[in-house]
PDB file of C-alpha atoms in Angstrom:
ATOM      1  CA  UNK A  18       0.000   0.000   0.000  1.00  0.00           C
ATOM      2  CA  UNK A  19       1.312   3.424  -0.945  1.00  0.00           C
ATOM      3  CA  UNK A  20       0.980   5.591   2.179  1.00  0.00           C
ATOM      4  CA  UNK A  21       1.652   9.312   1.836  1.00  0.00           C
ATOM      5  CA  UNK A  22       4.102   9.885   4.669  1.00  0.00           C
ATOM      6  CA  UNK A  23       7.543  11.416   5.192  1.00  0.00           C
ATOM      7  CA  UNK A  24      10.015   9.092   3.489  1.00  0.00           C
ATOM      8  CA  UNK A  25      12.145   8.011   6.468  1.00  0.00           C
ATOM      9  CA  UNK A  26       9.071   6.881   8.414  1.00  0.00           C
ATOM     10  CA  UNK A  27       7.659   5.257   5.291  1.00  0.00           C
ATOM     11  CA  UNK A  28      10.799   3.139   5.008  1.00  0.00           C
ATOM     12  CA  UNK A  29      10.904   2.305   8.718  1.00  0.00           C
ATOM     13  CA  UNK A  30       7.246   1.250   8.814  1.00  0.00           C
ATOM     14  CA  UNK A  31       6.977  -0.326   5.369  1.00  0.00           C
ATOM     15  CA  UNK A  32       6.255  -3.816   6.693  1.00  0.00           C
ATOM     16  CA  UNK A  33       3.377  -2.480   8.781  1.00  0.00           C
ATOM     17  CA  UNK A  34       1.605  -1.118   5.708  1.00  0.00           C
ATOM     18  CA  UNK A  35       1.440  -4.634   4.219  1.00  0.00           C
ATOM     19  CA  UNK A  36      -0.439  -6.170   7.142  1.00  0.00           C
ATOM     20  CA  UNK A  37      -4.160  -7.003   6.825  1.00  0.00           C
ATOM     21  CA  UNK A  38      -5.164  -4.890   9.831  1.00  0.00           C
ATOM     22  CA  UNK A  39      -3.688  -1.775   8.217  1.00  0.00           C
ATOM     23  CA  UNK A  40      -5.536  -2.384   4.966  1.00  0.00           C
ATOM     24  CA  UNK A  41      -8.781  -2.753   6.940  1.00  0.00           C
ATOM     25  CA  UNK A  42      -7.973   0.384   8.934  1.00  0.00           C
ATOM     26  CA  UNK A  43      -7.403   2.479   5.819  1.00  0.00           C
ATOM     27  CA  UNK A  44     -10.659   1.268   4.262  1.00  0.00           C
ATOM     28  CA  UNK A  45     -12.508   2.177   7.451  1.00  0.00           C
ATOM     29  CA  UNK A  46     -10.922   5.636   7.577  1.00  0.00           C
ATOM     30  CA  UNK A  47     -11.715   6.321   3.913  1.00  0.00           C
ATOM     31  CA  UNK A  48     -15.377   5.465   4.495  1.00  0.00           C
ATOM     32  CA  UNK A  49     -15.494   7.673   7.582  1.00  0.00           C
ATOM     33  CA  UNK A  50     -14.128  10.672   5.685  1.00  0.00           C
ATOM     34  CA  UNK A  51     -16.604   9.982   2.898  1.00  0.00           C
ATOM     35  CA  UNK A  52     -19.676   9.710   5.113  1.00  0.00           C
ATOM     36  CA  UNK A  53     -18.917  11.903   8.143  1.00  0.00           C
ATOM     37  CA  UNK A  54     -16.959  14.925   9.286  1.00  0.00           C
ATOM     38  CA  UNK A  55     -13.636  13.572  10.527  1.00  0.00           C
ATOM     39  CA  UNK A  56     -10.622  15.283  12.076  1.00  0.00           C
ATOM     40  CA  UNK A  57      -7.893  16.150  11.358  1.00  0.00           C
ATOM     41  CA  UNK A  58      -8.163  17.000   7.646  1.00  0.00           C
ATOM     42  CA  UNK A  59      -7.083  13.989   5.600  1.00  0.00           C
ATOM     43  CA  UNK A  60      -3.822  15.571   4.482  1.00  0.00           C
ATOM     44  CA  UNK A  61      -2.786  16.000   8.144  1.00  0.00           C
ATOM     45  CA  UNK A  62      -3.408  12.451   9.398  1.00  0.00           C
ATOM     46  CA  UNK A  63       0.333  11.729   9.360  1.00  0.00           C
ATOM     47  CA  UNK A  64       1.416  15.276  10.219  1.00  0.00           C
ATOM     48  CA  UNK A  65       3.329  14.120  13.313  1.00  0.00           C
ATOM     49  CA  UNK A  66       5.607  12.065  11.055  1.00  0.00           C
ATOM     50  CA  UNK A  67       5.830  14.635   8.273  1.00  0.00           C
ATOM     51  CA  UNK A  68       7.083  17.353  10.643  1.00  0.00           C
ATOM     52  CA  UNK A  69       9.567  15.144  12.540  1.00  0.00           C
ATOM     53  CA  UNK A  70      11.629  12.705  10.439  1.00  0.00           C
ATOM     54  CA  UNK A  71      13.087   9.588  12.068  1.00  0.00           C
ATOM     55  CA  UNK A  72      16.658  10.895  12.347  1.00  0.00           C
ATOM     56  CA  UNK A  73      15.437  14.168  13.878  1.00  0.00           C
ATOM     57  CA  UNK A  74      13.251  12.516  16.523  1.00  0.00           C
ATOM     58  CA  UNK A  75      14.628  13.234  19.990  1.00  0.00           C
ATOM     59  CA  UNK A  76      11.449  13.332  22.095  1.00  0.00           C
ATOM     60  CA  UNK A  77       8.119  11.514  21.879  1.00  0.00           C
ATOM     61  CA  UNK A  78       4.998  12.909  23.558  1.00  0.00           C
ATOM     62  CA  UNK A  79       2.100  10.465  23.505  1.00  0.00           C
ATOM     63  CA  UNK A  80      -1.493  11.617  23.298  1.00  0.00           C
ATOM     64  CA  UNK A  81      -4.677   9.592  22.916  1.00  0.00           C
ATOM     65  CA  UNK A  82      -7.166  11.034  20.374  1.00  0.00           C
ATOM     66  CA  UNK A  83      -7.187  14.071  18.092  1.00  0.00           C
ATOM     67  CA  UNK A  84      -9.403  16.929  19.271  1.00  0.00           C
ATOM     68  CA  UNK A  85     -12.917  16.426  17.914  1.00  0.00           C
ATOM     69  CA  UNK A  86     -14.084  20.058  17.676  1.00  0.00           C
ATOM     70  CA  UNK A  87     -14.172  22.183  14.515  1.00  0.00           C
ATOM     71  CA  UNK A  88     -10.784  23.490  13.406  1.00  0.00           C
ATOM     72  CA  UNK A  89      -8.866  22.126  16.387  1.00  0.00           C
ATOM     73  CA  UNK A  90      -6.945  19.027  15.325  1.00  0.00           C
ATOM     74  CA  UNK A  91      -3.847  19.404  13.161  1.00  0.00           C
ATOM     75  CA  UNK A  92      -2.344  15.924  13.425  1.00  0.00           C
ATOM     76  CA  UNK A  93      -0.049  16.715  16.357  1.00  0.00           C
ATOM     77  CA  UNK A  94      -0.906  15.469  19.844  1.00  0.00           C
ATOM     78  CA  UNK A  95      -2.139  18.179  22.251  1.00  0.00           C
ATOM     79  CA  UNK A  96      -1.726  20.803  19.493  1.00  0.00           C
ATOM     80  CA  UNK A  97      -4.388  23.046  17.959  1.00  0.00           C
ATOM     81  CA  UNK A  98      -4.368  25.252  14.890  1.00  0.00           C
ATOM     82  CA  UNK A  99      -3.380  28.895  15.061  1.00  0.00           C
ATOM     83  CA  UNK A 100      -6.250  31.083  16.217  1.00  0.00           C
ATOM     84  CA  UNK A 101      -8.028  28.263  18.080  1.00  0.00           C
ATOM     85  CA  UNK A 102      -8.629  28.573  21.823  1.00  0.00           C
ATOM     86  CA  UNK A 103      -6.281  26.453  23.893  1.00  0.00           C
ATOM     87  CA  UNK A 104      -7.997  23.360  25.374  1.00  0.00           C
ATOM     88  CA  UNK A 105      -7.621  22.975  29.152  1.00  0.00           C
ATOM     89  CA  UNK A 106      -4.973  20.234  28.911  1.00  0.00           C
ATOM     90  CA  UNK A 107      -2.825  22.326  26.591  1.00  0.00           C
ATOM     91  CA  UNK A 108      -3.159  25.350  28.823  1.00  0.00           C
ATOM     92  CA  UNK A 109      -1.966  23.245  31.770  1.00  0.00           C
ATOM     93  CA  UNK A 110       0.991  22.097  29.667  1.00  0.00           C
ATOM     94  CA  UNK A 111       1.913  25.715  29.034  1.00  0.00           C
ATOM     95  CA  UNK A 112       1.494  26.604  32.726  1.00  0.00           C
ATOM     96  CA  UNK A 113       3.873  23.829  33.757  1.00  0.00           C
ATOM     97  CA  UNK A 114       6.273  24.820  31.002  1.00  0.00           C
ATOM     98  CA  UNK A 115       6.309  28.402  32.251  1.00  0.00           C
ATOM     99  CA  UNK A 116       6.935  27.301  35.839  1.00  0.00           C
ATOM    100  CA  UNK A 117       9.597  24.802  34.766  1.00  0.00           C
ATOM    101  CA  UNK A 118      11.743  26.709  32.269  1.00  0.00           C
ATOM    102  CA  UNK A 119      10.265  30.197  32.262  1.00  0.00           C
ATOM    103  CA  UNK A 120       8.759  30.083  28.777  1.00  0.00           C
ATOM    104  CA  UNK A 121       5.890  32.590  28.594  1.00  0.00           C
ATOM    105  CA  UNK A 122       2.495  31.120  27.747  1.00  0.00           C
ATOM    106  CA  UNK A 123       2.327  31.503  23.953  1.00  0.00           C
ATOM    107  CA  UNK A 124      -0.538  33.125  22.107  1.00  0.00           C
ATOM    108  CA  UNK A 125      -0.862  30.115  19.783  1.00  0.00           C
ATOM    109  CA  UNK A 126      -1.474  26.513  20.772  1.00  0.00           C
ATOM    110  CA  UNK A 127       0.072  25.221  17.562  1.00  0.00           C
ATOM    111  CA  UNK A 128       2.954  22.938  18.611  1.00  0.00           C
ATOM    112  CA  UNK A 129       4.483  22.575  15.178  1.00  0.00           C
ATOM    113  CA  UNK A 130       7.366  24.692  16.502  1.00  0.00           C
ATOM    114  CA  UNK A 131       8.194  21.750  18.809  1.00  0.00           C
ATOM    115  CA  UNK A 132       7.773  19.148  16.083  1.00  0.00           C
ATOM    116  CA  UNK A 133      10.270  20.731  13.709  1.00  0.00           C
ATOM    117  CA  UNK A 134      12.869  20.633  16.497  1.00  0.00           C
ATOM    118  CA  UNK A 135      12.550  16.860  16.917  1.00  0.00           C
ATOM    119  CA  UNK A 136       9.476  16.304  19.083  1.00  0.00           C
ATOM    120  CA  UNK A 137       7.207  13.558  17.736  1.00  0.00           C
ATOM    121  CA  UNK A 138       3.712  14.547  18.865  1.00  0.00           C
ATOM    122  CA  UNK A 139       2.038  11.172  18.467  1.00  0.00           C
ATOM    123  CA  UNK A 140      -1.590  10.340  19.187  1.00  0.00           C
ATOM    124  CA  UNK A 141      -2.465   6.688  19.755  1.00  0.00           C
ATOM    125  CA  UNK A 142      -5.435   7.129  17.422  1.00  0.00           C
ATOM    126  CA  UNK A 143      -4.824   9.375  14.429  1.00  0.00           C
ATOM    127  CA  UNK A 144      -8.414  10.189  13.408  1.00  0.00           C
ATOM    128  CA  UNK A 145     -11.754  10.880  15.101  1.00  0.00           C
ATOM    129  CA  UNK A 146     -15.326  11.586  14.048  1.00  0.00           C
ATOM    130  CA  UNK A 147     -16.508  15.137  14.779  1.00  0.00           C
ATOM    131  CA  UNK A 148     -17.963  15.594  18.298  1.00  0.00           C
ATOM    132  CA  UNK A 149     -17.451  11.883  19.090  1.00  0.00           C
ATOM    133  CA  UNK A 150     -14.391  11.404  21.266  1.00  0.00           C
ATOM    134  CA  UNK A 151     -12.890   7.936  20.940  1.00  0.00           C
ATOM    135  CA  UNK A 152     -14.993   7.075  17.896  1.00  0.00           C
ATOM    136  CA  UNK A 153     -12.019   5.690  15.944  1.00  0.00           C
ATOM    137  CA  UNK A 154     -10.482   3.741  18.795  1.00  0.00           C
ATOM    138  CA  UNK A 155     -10.039  -0.036  18.436  1.00  0.00           C
ATOM    139  CA  UNK A 156     -10.113   0.142  14.640  1.00  0.00           C
ATOM    140  CA  UNK A 157      -6.409  -0.531  14.180  1.00  0.00           C
ATOM    141  CA  UNK A 158      -4.723   2.795  14.881  1.00  0.00           C
ATOM    142  CA  UNK A 159      -3.482   1.624  18.277  1.00  0.00           C
ATOM    143  CA  UNK A 160      -1.797  -1.386  16.668  1.00  0.00           C
ATOM    144  CA  UNK A 161      -0.109   0.907  14.184  1.00  0.00           C
ATOM    145  CA  UNK A 162       1.114   3.406  16.778  1.00  0.00           C
ATOM    146  CA  UNK A 163       2.338   0.558  18.992  1.00  0.00           C
ATOM    147  CA  UNK A 164       4.462  -0.480  16.005  1.00  0.00           C
ATOM    148  CA  UNK A 165       5.734   3.093  15.706  1.00  0.00           C
ATOM    149  CA  UNK A 166       6.800   3.115  19.354  1.00  0.00           C
ATOM    150  CA  UNK A 167       8.370  -0.332  19.019  1.00  0.00           C
ATOM    151  CA  UNK A 168      10.317   0.791  15.941  1.00  0.00           C
ATOM    152  CA  UNK A 169      11.640   3.887  17.721  1.00  0.00           C
ATOM    153  CA  UNK A 170      12.536   1.766  20.725  1.00  0.00           C
ATOM    154  CA  UNK A 171      14.418  -0.761  18.589  1.00  0.00           C
ATOM    155  CA  UNK A 172      16.043   1.469  15.972  1.00  0.00           C
ATOM    156  CA  UNK A 173      17.034   4.520  18.014  1.00  0.00           C
ATOM    157  CA  UNK A 174      18.799   5.181  21.297  1.00  0.00           C
ATOM    158  CA  UNK A 175      18.508   7.944  23.873  1.00  0.00           C
ATOM    159  CA  UNK A 176      15.017   9.139  22.939  1.00  0.00           C
ATOM    160  CA  UNK A 177      13.045  10.981  25.624  1.00  0.00           C
ATOM    161  CA  UNK A 178       9.543   9.568  26.078  1.00  0.00           C
ATOM    162  CA  UNK A 179       7.053  11.766  27.942  1.00  0.00           C
ATOM    163  CA  UNK A 180       4.210   9.588  29.174  1.00  0.00           C
ATOM    164  CA  UNK A 181       1.400  11.659  30.630  1.00  0.00           C
ATOM    165  CA  UNK A 182      -1.408   9.774  32.312  1.00  0.00           C
ATOM    166  CA  UNK A 183      -2.308   6.102  32.715  1.00  0.00           C
ATOM    167  CA  UNK A 184      -3.155   5.517  29.076  1.00  0.00           C
ATOM    168  CA  UNK A 185       0.195   6.769  27.758  1.00  0.00           C
ATOM    169  CA  UNK A 186       2.088   4.928  30.475  1.00  0.00           C
ATOM    170  CA  UNK A 187       0.387   1.623  29.650  1.00  0.00           C
ATOM    171  CA  UNK A 188       1.076   2.154  25.953  1.00  0.00           C
ATOM    172  CA  UNK A 189       4.696   2.882  26.806  1.00  0.00           C
ATOM    173  CA  UNK A 190       5.351  -0.413  28.597  1.00  0.00           C
ATOM    174  CA  UNK A 191       7.225  -1.667  25.523  1.00  0.00           C
ATOM    175  CA  UNK A 192       9.864   1.068  25.870  1.00  0.00           C
ATOM    176  CA  UNK A 193      13.279  -0.027  27.131  1.00  0.00           C
ATOM    177  CA  UNK A 194      13.996   2.441  29.937  1.00  0.00           C
ATOM    178  CA  UNK A 195      17.660   1.401  29.998  1.00  0.00           C
ATOM    179  CA  UNK A 196      18.052   2.473  26.398  1.00  0.00           C
ATOM    180  CA  UNK A 197      15.829   5.550  26.491  1.00  0.00           C
ATOM    181  CA  UNK A 198      14.859   8.259  28.991  1.00  0.00           C
ATOM    182  CA  UNK A 199      11.278   7.715  30.173  1.00  0.00           C
ATOM    183  CA  UNK A 200       9.433  10.468  32.036  1.00  0.00           C
ATOM    184  CA  UNK A 201       6.047   9.830  33.651  1.00  0.00           C
ATOM    185  CA  UNK A 202       3.450  12.179  35.123  1.00  0.00           C
ATOM    186  CA  UNK A 203      -0.293  12.400  35.530  1.00  0.00           C
ATOM    187  CA  UNK A 204      -2.238  13.658  32.533  1.00  0.00           C
ATOM    188  CA  UNK A 205      -2.338  17.472  32.210  1.00  0.00           C
ATOM    189  CA  UNK A 206      -6.153  17.500  32.045  1.00  0.00           C
ATOM    190  CA  UNK A 207      -7.807  19.676  34.704  1.00  0.00           C
ATOM    191  CA  UNK A 208      -9.259  16.682  36.555  1.00  0.00           C
ATOM    192  CA  UNK A 209      -6.008  14.709  36.645  1.00  0.00           C
ATOM    193  CA  UNK A 210      -3.757  17.661  37.429  1.00  0.00           C
ATOM    194  CA  UNK A 211      -6.103  18.683  40.241  1.00  0.00           C
ATOM    195  CA  UNK A 212      -4.989  15.639  42.213  1.00  0.00           C
ATOM    196  CA  UNK A 213      -1.309  16.415  41.862  1.00  0.00           C
ATOM    197  CA  UNK A 214       1.513  14.933  39.840  1.00  0.00           C
ATOM    198  CA  UNK A 215       1.377  17.198  36.807  1.00  0.00           C
ATOM    199  CA  UNK A 216       2.380  20.602  38.104  1.00  0.00           C
ATOM    200  CA  UNK A 217       5.947  20.414  39.299  1.00  0.00           C
ATOM    201  CA  UNK A 218       6.805  17.378  37.158  1.00  0.00           C
ATOM    202  CA  UNK A 219       9.511  19.404  35.365  1.00  0.00           C
ATOM    203  CA  UNK A 220       9.590  17.188  32.294  1.00  0.00           C
ATOM    204  CA  UNK A 221      10.677  19.978  29.979  1.00  0.00           C
ATOM    205  CA  UNK A 222      13.821  20.874  31.892  1.00  0.00           C
ATOM    206  CA  UNK A 223      14.626  17.208  32.537  1.00  0.00           C
ATOM    207  CA  UNK A 224      14.336  16.459  28.838  1.00  0.00           C
ATOM    208  CA  UNK A 225      16.668  19.306  27.918  1.00  0.00           C
ATOM    209  CA  UNK A 226      19.172  18.299  30.600  1.00  0.00           C
ATOM    210  CA  UNK A 227      19.217  14.795  29.146  1.00  0.00           C
ATOM    211  CA  UNK A 228      19.603  15.994  25.563  1.00  0.00           C
ATOM    212  CA  UNK A 229      22.440  18.278  26.610  1.00  0.00           C
ATOM    213  CA  UNK A 230      24.159  15.389  28.410  1.00  0.00           C
ATOM    214  CA  UNK A 231      24.149  13.507  25.103  1.00  0.00           C
ATOM    215  CA  UNK A 232      25.582  16.455  23.179  1.00  0.00           C
ATOM    216  CA  UNK A 233      22.286  17.204  21.432  1.00  0.00           C
ATOM    217  CA  UNK A 234      20.589  20.524  20.912  1.00  0.00           C
ATOM    218  CA  UNK A 235      17.971  21.371  23.523  1.00  0.00           C
ATOM    219  CA  UNK A 236      14.363  22.019  22.572  1.00  0.00           C
ATOM    220  CA  UNK A 237      13.425  25.689  22.509  1.00  0.00           C
ATOM    221  CA  UNK A 238      10.114  25.159  24.257  1.00  0.00           C
TER     222      UNK A 238
END
C-alpha cells in the first residue's frame, strides 16, 4: 500500500503497511471521511511524522485522540491550529512549562514549533469523528502506533519519552527504559492535574538536561 508519509518513516514502517489490519484500517478511515466529518483533515493524518523525520526525533509525547471540535486538530498530539482557543490540557501544559523553564504562555497553541525541532507529537489514534471522542479507537490505529513506538525503541537510542497519564504509560510499557529516557506524570487535564503529579513534574527541563548530556541541541520550548 502506498501511504503518503515522510520518506524516512515510510521506510521504517513499510512492513506495517502490508499487514491485513492496516488495509482494513485504511478502508474504514476512507469510508469515515466519505460519510462523516472527521478530524484532522485527511492531508494531516500523518502530520506528526511529516514534521519530525526519524533521524530528527529526539522526544516523543504520547497523546490519545485528536481533538474532535471544529478546526482544532492538526495531526499533532495536544496541538491546535493557530487562532483556536487552547484546550484545558494544553493550557496546563503551558502553565507547567512556564513554571519549569520560564517560557511565557504563547498566544498560539500550535505545537508545530516543537515538532520541527525533533518532538514527535504522536496520538495513539490518528483520526476521530466530529464531536465523538474515541470514535475511531479499536479500529487498528493503536496497533499501528504501537508499532511506531516499538520501531523507535528498537532502531534509536537515547530518545526521551514523555508519558502523561495512565493511558500513555500503559502504551509505553514496551519502551526499554535502559536504552531511552522515560518520564512519567499524571495527565495534564484539569481533573487529573487537580490531584497532583502534573504541576511540578519538570519534564521539559529534565528532557533538555538529558539531551544536553548527550551532546544534542535542547528544545526551545
